[in-house]
């Protein structure tokens, strides 16, 4: 082999191996600086105590990086209220104890929804008064049980359709549209100190739905119904929605005098369900930029409107997107091995 050829082979080899390293390299390590240190608002995640016990890296991330916690499933009606006369507190109490002993805020998710309802609730029969009593008991018992431990609640979740009409849930069918104001009132009676939220998806990408929700909630607030804030779920994609739509939605919510909770943030990189065995580097770069844009955009609103940003999962392997849509996806700040992704590193470096 000539010197020239040897040089070329070596150069290609070096380039190739550094490209591989670039692709495989963890872009930063979990720093002494925490994610929450870069911002003046709460930074949260959904926390699963079983995963914490099973994986030290998961536990380290949750312990060090976040100061707010939401339960992904164990505080939903099907888990907390499995039979009409039975409440099941064990796992949620453990989570509340963890939060208290680790100085983390606990956000309650969710009291009234059309999904993850226990069968007895779905099959409940009775007149309007019976339904009102049942809903009041459900809300009152739960909020009262966690009084002083849960500082805020998603009182009603996903009550609107995409066209801005009210979803025909069991609550709407049996109580009419007044179930929303009643739900907020019952929660407030049980814990007057708790911040109360309406939480929904597509409020960023769908201005029709957003305007309908705002106008409905404004009319309740005008009657004195205690609604403190709106949760913008934000299950987003790298390329969609445009950044300007995100900032417009955030602005519209605080300008209507609601606390803004970015309540379920994740950024999918595989909207068309391609067969991927790992995340393409260029998508991870775009994802990092989008996360940073959202954090910076949120950070610039007035402090009195910032309730916080909650990421919906710790490592990519934990994401609901994988099992719900049965697709490979990498939407979170940490990878399958709980190592930092570019998005985490960019937030740590640039916030
Ligand atoms: O608990 C059962 C278990 O007993 C059973 O063996 C297993 C078999 O499938 O299912 C378990 O239930 C799963 C549950 O999560 C708890 O792990 C359900 O199948 C699964 O569908 C459910 O998914 C949750 C989903 O809400 C339900 O709609 C996701 O984890 C959770 O991330 C997701 O969260 C929602 C928010 O609450 C509201 N906004 C949208 C967001 C994403 O869908």
CSV table of C-alpha atoms and ligand atoms in Angstrom, one decimal:
chain,number,residue,atom,x,y,z
A,1,UNK,CA,0.0,0.0,0.0
A,2,UNK,CA,1.4,3.4,-1.0
A,3,UNK,CA,1.9,6.1,1.7
A,4,UNK,CA,-0.8,8.1,0.0
A,5,UNK,CA,-3.3,5.2,0.2
A,6,UNK,CA,-2.3,4.4,3.8
A,7,UNK,CA,-2.9,8.1,4.7
A,8,UNK,CA,-6.3,8.0,3.1
A,9,UNK,CA,-7.3,4.8,4.8
A,10,UNK,CA,-6.1,6.2,8.2
A,11,UNK,CA,-8.0,9.5,7.6
A,12,UNK,CA,-11.2,7.8,6.7
A,13,UNK,CA,-10.8,5.4,9.7
A,14,UNK,CA,-10.3,8.3,12.1
A,15,UNK,CA,-13.3,10.2,10.6
A,16,UNK,CA,-15.4,7.1,10.8
A,17,UNK,CA,-14.5,6.3,14.3
A,18,UNK,CA,-15.0,9.9,15.5
A,19,UNK,CA,-18.4,9.9,13.8
A,20,UNK,CA,-19.3,6.7,15.6
A,21,UNK,CA,-18.1,8.2,18.9
A,22,UNK,CA,-20.1,11.3,18.2
A,23,UNK,CA,-23.2,9.2,17.7
A,24,UNK,CA,-22.7,7.0,20.7
A,25,UNK,CA,-21.2,9.6,23.0
A,26,UNK,CA,-23.3,10.8,25.9
A,27,UNK,CA,-23.4,14.6,25.2
A,28,UNK,CA,-22.9,15.6,28.8
A,29,UNK,CA,-23.0,14.0,32.3
A,30,UNK,CA,-25.6,14.8,35.0
A,31,UNK,CA,-24.1,18.0,36.4
A,32,UNK,CA,-23.7,19.3,39.9
A,33,UNK,CA,-25.9,22.1,38.4
A,34,UNK,CA,-29.5,20.9,38.5
A,35,UNK,CA,-32.1,21.5,35.8
A,36,UNK,CA,-34.1,23.5,38.4
A,37,UNK,CA,-31.1,25.7,39.1
A,38,UNK,CA,-31.3,27.4,35.7
A,39,UNK,CA,-34.8,28.6,36.1
A,40,UNK,CA,-37.0,30.4,38.6
A,41,UNK,CA,-40.0,28.1,38.3
A,42,UNK,CA,-40.8,24.6,39.4
A,43,UNK,CA,-39.5,21.9,37.1
A,44,UNK,CA,-41.3,18.6,37.5
A,45,UNK,CA,-41.7,15.0,36.2
A,46,UNK,CA,-43.9,12.0,36.6
A,47,UNK,CA,-42.4,9.8,39.3
A,48,UNK,CA,-42.9,6.1,39.8
A,49,UNK,CA,-41.6,4.8,43.1
A,50,UNK,CA,-41.2,1.2,41.8
A,51,UNK,CA,-38.8,2.5,39.1
A,52,UNK,CA,-37.0,4.5,41.7
A,53,UNK,CA,-36.4,1.4,43.8
A,54,UNK,CA,-35.3,-0.6,40.8
A,55,UNK,CA,-32.9,1.8,39.1
A,56,UNK,CA,-30.3,4.0,40.8
A,57,UNK,CA,-29.9,6.2,37.8
A,58,UNK,CA,-33.6,6.9,37.6
A,59,UNK,CA,-33.7,7.7,41.4
A,60,UNK,CA,-30.7,10.0,41.0
A,61,UNK,CA,-32.3,11.9,38.2
A,62,UNK,CA,-35.6,12.3,40.1
A,63,UNK,CA,-33.9,13.2,43.4
A,64,UNK,CA,-31.5,15.8,41.9
A,65,UNK,CA,-33.1,17.3,38.8
A,66,UNK,CA,-36.8,18.0,39.6
A,67,UNK,CA,-38.6,19.8,42.4
A,68,UNK,CA,-42.2,19.0,41.4
A,69,UNK,CA,-43.9,15.6,41.0
A,70,UNK,CA,-47.0,14.4,39.3
A,71,UNK,CA,-48.4,10.9,39.5
A,72,UNK,CA,-48.6,9.5,36.0
A,73,UNK,CA,-51.5,7.1,36.9
A,74,UNK,CA,-51.8,6.3,40.6
A,75,UNK,CA,-53.9,9.3,41.5
A,76,UNK,CA,-56.5,8.8,38.8
A,77,UNK,CA,-60.0,7.7,39.7
A,78,UNK,CA,-59.5,4.0,38.8
A,79,UNK,CA,-56.6,3.7,41.1
A,80,UNK,CA,-57.7,5.9,44.1
A,81,UNK,CA,-61.4,5.0,44.1
A,82,UNK,CA,-61.8,1.4,42.9
A,83,UNK,CA,-65.2,0.8,44.5
A,84,UNK,CA,-67.9,3.2,45.5
A,85,UNK,CA,-67.1,2.8,49.2
A,86,UNK,CA,-63.4,2.1,49.0
A,87,UNK,CA,-60.5,4.5,48.5
A,88,UNK,CA,-57.1,3.0,47.9
A,89,UNK,CA,-54.4,5.3,49.2
A,90,UNK,CA,-51.3,3.1,49.6
A,91,UNK,CA,-49.2,4.0,46.6
A,92,UNK,CA,-50.3,7.6,46.4
A,93,UNK,CA,-49.5,8.0,50.2
A,94,UNK,CA,-46.1,6.6,49.6
A,95,UNK,CA,-45.5,9.1,46.8
A,96,UNK,CA,-46.8,12.0,49.0
A,97,UNK,CA,-44.4,10.8,51.8
A,98,UNK,CA,-41.5,10.7,49.3
A,99,UNK,CA,-42.3,14.3,48.2
A,100,UNK,CA,-42.6,15.6,51.7
A,101,UNK,CA,-39.3,14.0,52.8
A,102,UNK,CA,-37.5,15.2,49.6
A,103,UNK,CA,-39.0,18.8,49.5
A,104,UNK,CA,-40.8,18.2,46.3
A,105,UNK,CA,-44.2,19.8,45.4
A,106,UNK,CA,-46.9,17.2,44.6
A,107,UNK,CA,-49.4,18.0,41.9
A,108,UNK,CA,-52.5,15.9,41.9
A,109,UNK,CA,-53.6,14.4,38.5
A,110,UNK,CA,-56.6,14.0,38.0
A,111,UNK,CA,-60.0,14.1,39.8
A,112,UNK,CA,-62.5,14.2,36.9
A,113,UNK,CA,-61.7,12.6,33.5
A,114,UNK,CA,-63.5,10.4,31.0
A,115,UNK,CA,-60.7,7.9,31.0
A,116,UNK,CA,-59.2,5.6,33.7
A,117,UNK,CA,-62.5,5.5,35.5
A,118,UNK,CA,-63.4,2.6,37.8
A,119,UNK,CA,-66.1,0.3,36.4
A,120,UNK,CA,-68.5,1.2,39.2
A,121,UNK,CA,-68.4,4.8,38.2
A,122,UNK,CA,-68.9,4.1,34.6
A,123,UNK,CA,-71.9,2.0,35.5
A,124,UNK,CA,-73.3,4.3,38.2
A,125,UNK,CA,-77.1,4.8,38.0
A,126,UNK,CA,-79.1,7.6,39.6
A,127,UNK,CA,-80.8,10.9,39.1
A,128,UNK,CA,-78.9,14.2,38.9
A,129,UNK,CA,-78.8,14.6,42.7
A,130,UNK,CA,-77.3,11.1,43.1
A,131,UNK,CA,-74.7,11.9,40.5
A,132,UNK,CA,-73.9,15.2,42.2
A,133,UNK,CA,-73.5,13.5,45.5
A,134,UNK,CA,-71.3,10.8,44.0
A,135,UNK,CA,-69.0,13.3,42.3
A,136,UNK,CA,-68.8,15.5,45.4
A,137,UNK,CA,-67.9,12.5,47.6
A,138,UNK,CA,-65.3,11.4,45.1
A,139,UNK,CA,-63.6,14.8,44.9
A,140,UNK,CA,-64.1,15.7,48.5
A,141,UNK,CA,-62.6,12.5,50.0
A,142,UNK,CA,-59.6,12.6,47.7
A,143,UNK,CA,-58.7,16.3,48.1
A,144,UNK,CA,-59.4,16.1,51.8
A,145,UNK,CA,-57.2,13.1,52.2
A,146,UNK,CA,-54.2,14.8,50.6
A,147,UNK,CA,-54.8,18.2,52.1
A,148,UNK,CA,-51.5,19.9,53.0
A,149,UNK,CA,-49.6,17.2,50.9
A,150,UNK,CA,-50.9,17.9,47.4
A,151,UNK,CA,-50.6,21.6,46.7
A,152,UNK,CA,-52.6,21.6,43.4
A,153,UNK,CA,-55.0,19.5,41.4
A,154,UNK,CA,-56.0,18.9,37.8
A,155,UNK,CA,-59.6,19.1,38.8
A,156,UNK,CA,-61.0,18.4,35.4
A,157,UNK,CA,-59.0,16.8,32.6
A,158,UNK,CA,-59.8,16.9,28.8
A,159,UNK,CA,-63.4,18.0,29.0
A,160,UNK,CA,-63.5,19.5,25.5
A,161,UNK,CA,-63.6,18.1,22.0
A,162,UNK,CA,-61.4,19.5,19.2
A,163,UNK,CA,-64.2,21.6,17.8
A,164,UNK,CA,-64.6,23.4,21.1
A,165,UNK,CA,-67.8,21.7,22.2
A,166,UNK,CA,-68.0,19.9,25.6
A,167,UNK,CA,-67.2,16.2,25.4
A,168,UNK,CA,-70.1,13.9,26.1
A,169,UNK,CA,-68.5,12.2,29.1
A,170,UNK,CA,-70.5,10.4,31.8
A,171,UNK,CA,-70.2,13.7,33.8
A,172,UNK,CA,-71.7,15.8,31.0
A,173,UNK,CA,-74.4,13.2,30.2
A,174,UNK,CA,-75.5,13.0,33.8
A,175,UNK,CA,-74.9,16.5,35.2
A,176,UNK,CA,-74.9,18.7,32.2
A,177,UNK,CA,-72.2,21.3,31.6
A,178,UNK,CA,-72.5,22.6,35.2
A,179,UNK,CA,-70.4,19.6,36.3
A,180,UNK,CA,-67.2,21.6,35.7
A,181,UNK,CA,-68.1,24.4,38.1
A,182,UNK,CA,-69.3,22.0,40.7
A,183,UNK,CA,-66.1,20.0,40.5
A,184,UNK,CA,-64.0,23.1,41.1
A,185,UNK,CA,-66.3,24.2,44.0
A,186,UNK,CA,-66.1,20.8,45.7
A,187,UNK,CA,-62.3,20.7,45.4
A,188,UNK,CA,-62.1,24.2,46.8
A,189,UNK,CA,-64.4,23.3,49.7
A,190,UNK,CA,-62.1,20.3,50.6
A,191,UNK,CA,-58.9,22.3,50.4
A,192,UNK,CA,-59.2,26.1,50.0
A,193,UNK,CA,-55.4,26.4,49.8
A,194,UNK,CA,-55.0,24.1,46.8
A,195,UNK,CA,-54.4,25.6,43.4
A,196,UNK,CA,-57.0,24.3,41.0
A,197,UNK,CA,-56.4,23.6,37.3
A,198,UNK,CA,-58.2,22.7,34.1
A,199,UNK,CA,-55.9,20.5,32.1
A,200,UNK,CA,-56.1,19.6,28.4
A,201,UNK,CA,-54.3,18.6,25.2
A,202,UNK,CA,-54.2,20.4,21.8
A,203,UNK,CA,-54.6,23.8,23.4
A,204,UNK,CA,-51.4,24.9,21.6
A,205,UNK,CA,-52.1,23.5,18.2
A,206,UNK,CA,-55.8,24.2,18.1
A,207,UNK,CA,-56.8,27.8,18.6
A,208,UNK,CA,-60.5,27.0,18.2
A,209,UNK,CA,-60.4,24.6,21.2
A,210,UNK,CA,-58.2,27.0,23.2
A,211,UNK,CA,-60.6,29.9,22.7
A,212,UNK,CA,-63.6,27.8,23.6
A,213,UNK,CA,-61.9,26.5,26.8
A,214,UNK,CA,-60.8,30.1,27.7
A,215,UNK,CA,-64.3,31.5,27.1
A,216,UNK,CA,-66.0,28.7,29.1
A,217,UNK,CA,-63.6,29.0,32.0
A,218,UNK,CA,-63.8,32.8,32.0
A,219,UNK,CA,-67.5,32.6,32.3
A,220,UNK,CA,-67.1,30.4,35.3
A,221,UNK,CA,-64.5,32.6,36.9
A,222,UNK,CA,-66.8,35.6,36.4
A,223,UNK,CA,-69.3,33.8,38.6
A,224,UNK,CA,-66.7,33.3,41.3
A,225,UNK,CA,-65.8,29.6,40.5
A,226,UNK,CA,-62.3,29.0,42.0
A,227,UNK,CA,-60.1,28.2,38.9
A,228,UNK,CA,-56.5,29.2,39.3
A,229,UNK,CA,-54.8,27.9,36.2
A,230,UNK,CA,-54.7,26.0,33.0
A,231,UNK,CA,-52.5,23.0,32.2
A,232,UNK,CA,-51.2,23.0,28.7
A,233,UNK,CA,-50.3,19.3,28.2
A,234,UNK,CA,-47.9,19.8,25.3
A,235,UNK,CA,-47.3,16.3,23.8
A,236,UNK,CA,-45.5,17.8,20.9
A,237,UNK,CA,-43.4,16.8,17.9
A,238,UNK,CA,-40.0,18.1,16.7
A,239,UNK,CA,-41.6,19.7,13.6
A,240,UNK,CA,-45.0,20.5,14.9
A,241,UNK,CA,-46.4,22.9,16.1
A,242,UNK,CA,-44.4,25.9,15.1
A,243,UNK,CA,-42.6,27.7,17.9
A,244,UNK,CA,-44.7,30.8,17.4
A,245,UNK,CA,-47.9,28.8,18.1
A,246,UNK,CA,-46.4,27.7,21.4
A,247,UNK,CA,-45.6,31.2,22.6
A,248,UNK,CA,-49.0,32.4,21.4
A,249,UNK,CA,-50.8,29.8,23.5
A,250,UNK,CA,-48.8,30.5,26.6
A,251,UNK,CA,-49.4,34.2,26.2
A,252,UNK,CA,-53.1,33.8,25.7
A,253,UNK,CA,-53.5,31.8,28.8
A,254,UNK,CA,-51.6,34.2,31.2
A,255,UNK,CA,-53.2,37.2,29.6
A,256,UNK,CA,-56.6,35.7,30.6
A,257,UNK,CA,-55.3,35.7,34.1
A,258,UNK,CA,-54.6,32.0,34.6
A,259,UNK,CA,-51.5,30.3,36.1
A,260,UNK,CA,-49.8,28.5,33.2
A,261,UNK,CA,-48.7,24.9,33.9
A,262,UNK,CA,-46.9,23.2,31.0
A,263,UNK,CA,-48.2,20.0,32.5
A,264,UNK,CA,-47.2,17.0,30.4
A,265,UNK,CA,-44.3,18.0,28.1
A,266,UNK,CA,-42.7,15.5,25.8
A,267,UNK,CA,-41.4,16.0,22.2
A,268,UNK,CA,-41.8,13.1,19.9
A,269,UNK,CA,-39.3,12.6,17.1
A,270,UNK,CA,-41.1,9.8,15.2
A,271,UNK,CA,-44.6,11.0,14.3
A,272,UNK,CA,-44.9,8.7,11.3
A,273,UNK,CA,-44.0,5.6,13.2
A,274,UNK,CA,-40.9,4.7,11.2
A,275,UNK,CA,-39.0,1.6,12.2
A,276,UNK,CA,-36.2,3.2,14.2
A,277,UNK,CA,-33.7,1.3,16.4
A,278,UNK,CA,-32.2,4.4,17.7
A,279,UNK,CA,-32.8,8.2,17.6
A,280,UNK,CA,-31.3,9.9,14.6
A,281,UNK,CA,-28.7,12.5,15.7
A,282,UNK,CA,-30.3,15.3,13.7
A,283,UNK,CA,-33.6,14.7,15.4
A,284,UNK,CA,-32.0,14.8,18.8
A,285,UNK,CA,-30.5,18.2,17.9
A,286,UNK,CA,-33.9,19.6,16.8
A,287,UNK,CA,-35.5,18.1,19.9
A,288,UNK,CA,-32.9,19.9,22.1
A,289,UNK,CA,-33.6,23.2,20.4
A,290,UNK,CA,-37.4,22.8,20.8
A,291,UNK,CA,-37.1,21.9,24.5
A,292,UNK,CA,-34.9,25.0,25.0
A,293,UNK,CA,-37.3,27.2,23.1
A,294,UNK,CA,-40.2,26.1,25.3
A,295,UNK,CA,-38.3,26.6,28.6
A,296,UNK,CA,-37.0,30.0,27.5
A,297,UNK,CA,-40.4,31.1,26.2
A,298,UNK,CA,-42.1,30.0,29.4
A,299,UNK,CA,-39.4,31.7,31.5
A,300,UNK,CA,-40.0,35.1,30.1
A,301,UNK,CA,-43.6,35.3,31.3
A,302,UNK,CA,-44.3,37.1,34.6
A,303,UNK,CA,-43.3,35.1,37.6
A,304,UNK,CA,-46.8,35.3,39.1
A,305,UNK,CA,-48.2,33.2,36.2
A,306,UNK,CA,-45.5,30.5,36.2
A,307,UNK,CA,-46.7,27.3,37.9
A,308,UNK,CA,-44.0,25.3,36.3
A,309,UNK,CA,-43.1,22.8,33.6
A,310,UNK,CA,-43.6,19.1,34.1
A,311,UNK,CA,-42.0,16.6,31.8
A,312,UNK,CA,-44.1,13.5,31.1
A,313,UNK,CA,-41.5,10.8,31.9
A,314,UNK,CA,-37.9,10.4,32.9
A,315,UNK,CA,-36.1,8.1,30.5
A,316,UNK,CA,-37.3,7.4,26.9
A,317,UNK,CA,-38.1,3.8,28.0
A,318,UNK,CA,-40.7,5.1,30.4
A,319,UNK,CA,-42.7,7.1,27.8
A,320,UNK,CA,-46.4,6.4,27.4
A,321,UNK,CA,-45.9,7.1,23.6
A,322,UNK,CA,-44.1,3.8,23.1
A,323,UNK,CA,-46.8,1.5,24.5
A,324,UNK,CA,-49.8,3.7,23.6
A,325,UNK,CA,-48.9,4.1,19.9
A,326,UNK,CA,-46.7,1.0,19.8
A,327,UNK,CA,-43.9,2.9,18.1
A,328,UNK,CA,-40.2,3.6,18.6
A,329,UNK,CA,-39.8,7.1,20.0
A,330,UNK,CA,-37.4,9.1,22.1
A,331,UNK,CA,-39.4,12.0,23.5
A,332,UNK,CA,-37.7,12.7,26.8
A,333,UNK,CA,-34.6,14.3,28.4
A,334,UNK,CA,-32.9,11.0,29.3
A,335,UNK,CA,-32.3,7.9,27.1
A,336,UNK,CA,-33.2,4.3,27.7
A,337,UNK,CA,-30.2,3.9,30.1
A,338,UNK,CA,-31.1,7.1,32.0
A,339,UNK,CA,-28.1,8.9,30.4
A,340,UNK,CA,-28.5,12.6,29.5
A,341,UNK,CA,-29.6,13.4,26.0
A,342,UNK,CA,-28.8,16.5,24.0
A,343,UNK,CA,-32.0,18.2,25.2
A,344,UNK,CA,-31.0,17.9,28.9
A,345,UNK,CA,-27.5,19.1,28.2
A,346,UNK,CA,-28.7,22.1,26.2
A,347,UNK,CA,-31.1,23.1,29.0
A,348,UNK,CA,-28.4,22.8,31.6
A,349,UNK,CA,-25.9,24.7,29.4
A,350,UNK,CA,-28.2,27.4,28.0
A,351,UNK,CA,-30.7,28.3,30.7
B,1,LIG,O1,-52.7,-0.9,35.5
B,1,LIG,C1,-52.9,-1.8,34.4
B,1,LIG,C2,-52.3,-3.1,34.7
B,1,LIG,O2,-53.0,-3.7,35.8
B,1,LIG,C3,-52.4,-4.0,33.5
B,1,LIG,O3,-51.8,-5.2,33.7
B,1,LIG,C4,-51.7,-3.3,32.3
B,1,LIG,C5,-51.9,-4.1,31.0
B,1,LIG,O4,-52.0,-3.2,29.9
B,1,LIG,O5,-52.3,-2.0,32.1
B,1,LIG,C6,-52.2,-1.2,33.2
B,1,LIG,O6,-52.8,0.0,32.9
B,1,LIG,C7,-52.1,0.9,32.1
B,1,LIG,C8,-51.9,2.2,32.8
B,1,LIG,O7,-51.4,3.2,32.0
B,1,LIG,C9,-51.1,2.1,34.1
B,1,LIG,O8,-49.8,1.7,33.7
B,1,LIG,C10,-52.9,1.1,30.8
B,1,LIG,O9,-52.9,-0.1,30.1
B,1,LIG,C11,-52.4,2.2,30.0
B,1,LIG,O10,-53.2,2.5,28.9
B,1,LIG,C12,-52.2,3.5,30.9
B,1,LIG,O11,-51.7,4.5,30.1
B,1,LIG,C13,-51.7,5.8,30.7
B,1,LIG,C14,-52.7,6.7,29.9
B,1,LIG,O12,-52.6,8.0,30.4
B,1,LIG,C15,-54.1,6.3,30.0
B,1,LIG,O13,-54.9,7.0,29.1
B,1,LIG,C16,-50.3,6.3,30.6
B,1,LIG,O14,-49.4,5.6,31.4
B,1,LIG,C17,-50.3,7.8,31.0
B,1,LIG,O15,-49.0,8.4,30.7
B,1,LIG,C18,-51.3,8.6,30.2
B,1,LIG,O16,-51.3,9.9,30.7
B,1,LIG,C19,-52.2,10.8,30.0
B,1,LIG,C20,-52.6,11.8,31.1
B,1,LIG,O17,-53.1,11.2,32.2
B,1,LIG,C21,-53.6,12.8,30.5
B,1,LIG,N1,-53.1,13.4,29.3
B,1,LIG,C22,-52.6,12.5,28.3
B,1,LIG,C23,-51.6,11.6,28.8
B,1,LIG,C24,-51.0,10.6,27.8
B,1,LIG,O18,-52.0,9.8,27.3
